Tab-separated table of C-alpha atoms in Angstrom:
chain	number	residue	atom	x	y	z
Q	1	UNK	CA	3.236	-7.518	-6.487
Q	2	UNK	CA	5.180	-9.160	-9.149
Q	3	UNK	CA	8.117	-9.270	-7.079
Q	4	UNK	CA	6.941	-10.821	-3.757
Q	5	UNK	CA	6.691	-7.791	-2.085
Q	6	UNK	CA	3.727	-6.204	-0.458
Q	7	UNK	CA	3.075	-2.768	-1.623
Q	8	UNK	CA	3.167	-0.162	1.890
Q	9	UNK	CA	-0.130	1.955	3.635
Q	10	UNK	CA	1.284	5.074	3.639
Q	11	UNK	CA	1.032	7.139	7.013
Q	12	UNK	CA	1.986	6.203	10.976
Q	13	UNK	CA	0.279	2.511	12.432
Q	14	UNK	CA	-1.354	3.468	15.576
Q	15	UNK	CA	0.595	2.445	18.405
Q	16	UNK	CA	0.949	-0.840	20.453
Q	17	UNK	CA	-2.191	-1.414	22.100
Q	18	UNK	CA	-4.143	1.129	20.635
Q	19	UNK	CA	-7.558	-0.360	18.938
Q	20	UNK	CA	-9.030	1.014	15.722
Q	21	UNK	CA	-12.212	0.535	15.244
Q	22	UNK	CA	-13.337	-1.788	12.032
Q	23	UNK	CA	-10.258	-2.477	9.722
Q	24	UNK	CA	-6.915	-1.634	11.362
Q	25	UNK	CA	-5.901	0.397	8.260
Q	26	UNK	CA	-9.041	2.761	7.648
Q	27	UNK	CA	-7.436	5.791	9.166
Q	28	UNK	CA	-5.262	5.683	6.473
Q	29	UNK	CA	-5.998	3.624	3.351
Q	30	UNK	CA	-7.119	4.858	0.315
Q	31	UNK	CA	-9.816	2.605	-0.788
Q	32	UNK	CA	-11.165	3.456	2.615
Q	33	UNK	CA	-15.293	3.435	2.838
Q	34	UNK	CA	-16.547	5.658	5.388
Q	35	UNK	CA	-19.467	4.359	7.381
Q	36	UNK	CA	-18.378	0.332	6.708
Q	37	UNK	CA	-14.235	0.001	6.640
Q	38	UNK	CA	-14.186	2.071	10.055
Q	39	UNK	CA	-17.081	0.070	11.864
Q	40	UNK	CA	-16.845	-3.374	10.196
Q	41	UNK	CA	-13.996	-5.387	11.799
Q	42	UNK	CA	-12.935	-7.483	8.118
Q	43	UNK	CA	-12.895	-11.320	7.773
Q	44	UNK	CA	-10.427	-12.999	5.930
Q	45	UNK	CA	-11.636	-14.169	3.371
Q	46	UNK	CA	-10.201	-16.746	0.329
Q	47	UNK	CA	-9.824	-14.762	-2.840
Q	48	UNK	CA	-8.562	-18.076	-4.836
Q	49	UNK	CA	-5.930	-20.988	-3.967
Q	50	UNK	CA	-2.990	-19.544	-2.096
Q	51	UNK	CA	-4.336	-16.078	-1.929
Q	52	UNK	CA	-6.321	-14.176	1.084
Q	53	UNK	CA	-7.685	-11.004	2.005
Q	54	UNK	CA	-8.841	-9.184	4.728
Q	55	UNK	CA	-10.197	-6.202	3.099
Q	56	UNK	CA	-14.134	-5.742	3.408
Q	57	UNK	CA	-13.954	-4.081	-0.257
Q	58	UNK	CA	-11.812	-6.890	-1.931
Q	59	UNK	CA	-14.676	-8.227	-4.265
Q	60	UNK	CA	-15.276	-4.371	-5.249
Q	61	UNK	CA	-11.856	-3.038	-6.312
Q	62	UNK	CA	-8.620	-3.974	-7.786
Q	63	UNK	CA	-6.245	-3.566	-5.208
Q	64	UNK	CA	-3.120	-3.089	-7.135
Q	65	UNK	CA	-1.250	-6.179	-5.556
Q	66	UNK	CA	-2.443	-5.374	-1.926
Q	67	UNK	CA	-5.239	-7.330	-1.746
């Protein structure tokens, strides 16, 4: 975001030591896509100079400042 600060997932991280499969946040993100996000662990990937993401959608969607 504008101001530095990265926007929040809404909902509860799965605890310590507990493994999601494909991205960590698919159980509850909102540009979630069933069938890839919760199989495909993401890469990160370089979106332009000084700016990464590890979201398997990033190419697809605006983010919103989370990407």
């Amino acid at each position: 975001e504008e101001d530095g600060k990265f926007q929040t997932v809404p909902g509860t991280a799965p605890a310590p030591g507990v493994t999601v499969p494909g991205c960590r946040f698919n159980p509850r993100c909102g540009y979630r896509q069933p069938g890839r996000c919760d199989r495909v662990p993401p890469e990160h990937l370089i979106v332009e100079t000084d700016h990464t993401s590890k979201c398997l959608r990033v190419d697809e969607i605006a983010l919103n400042g989370i990407d």
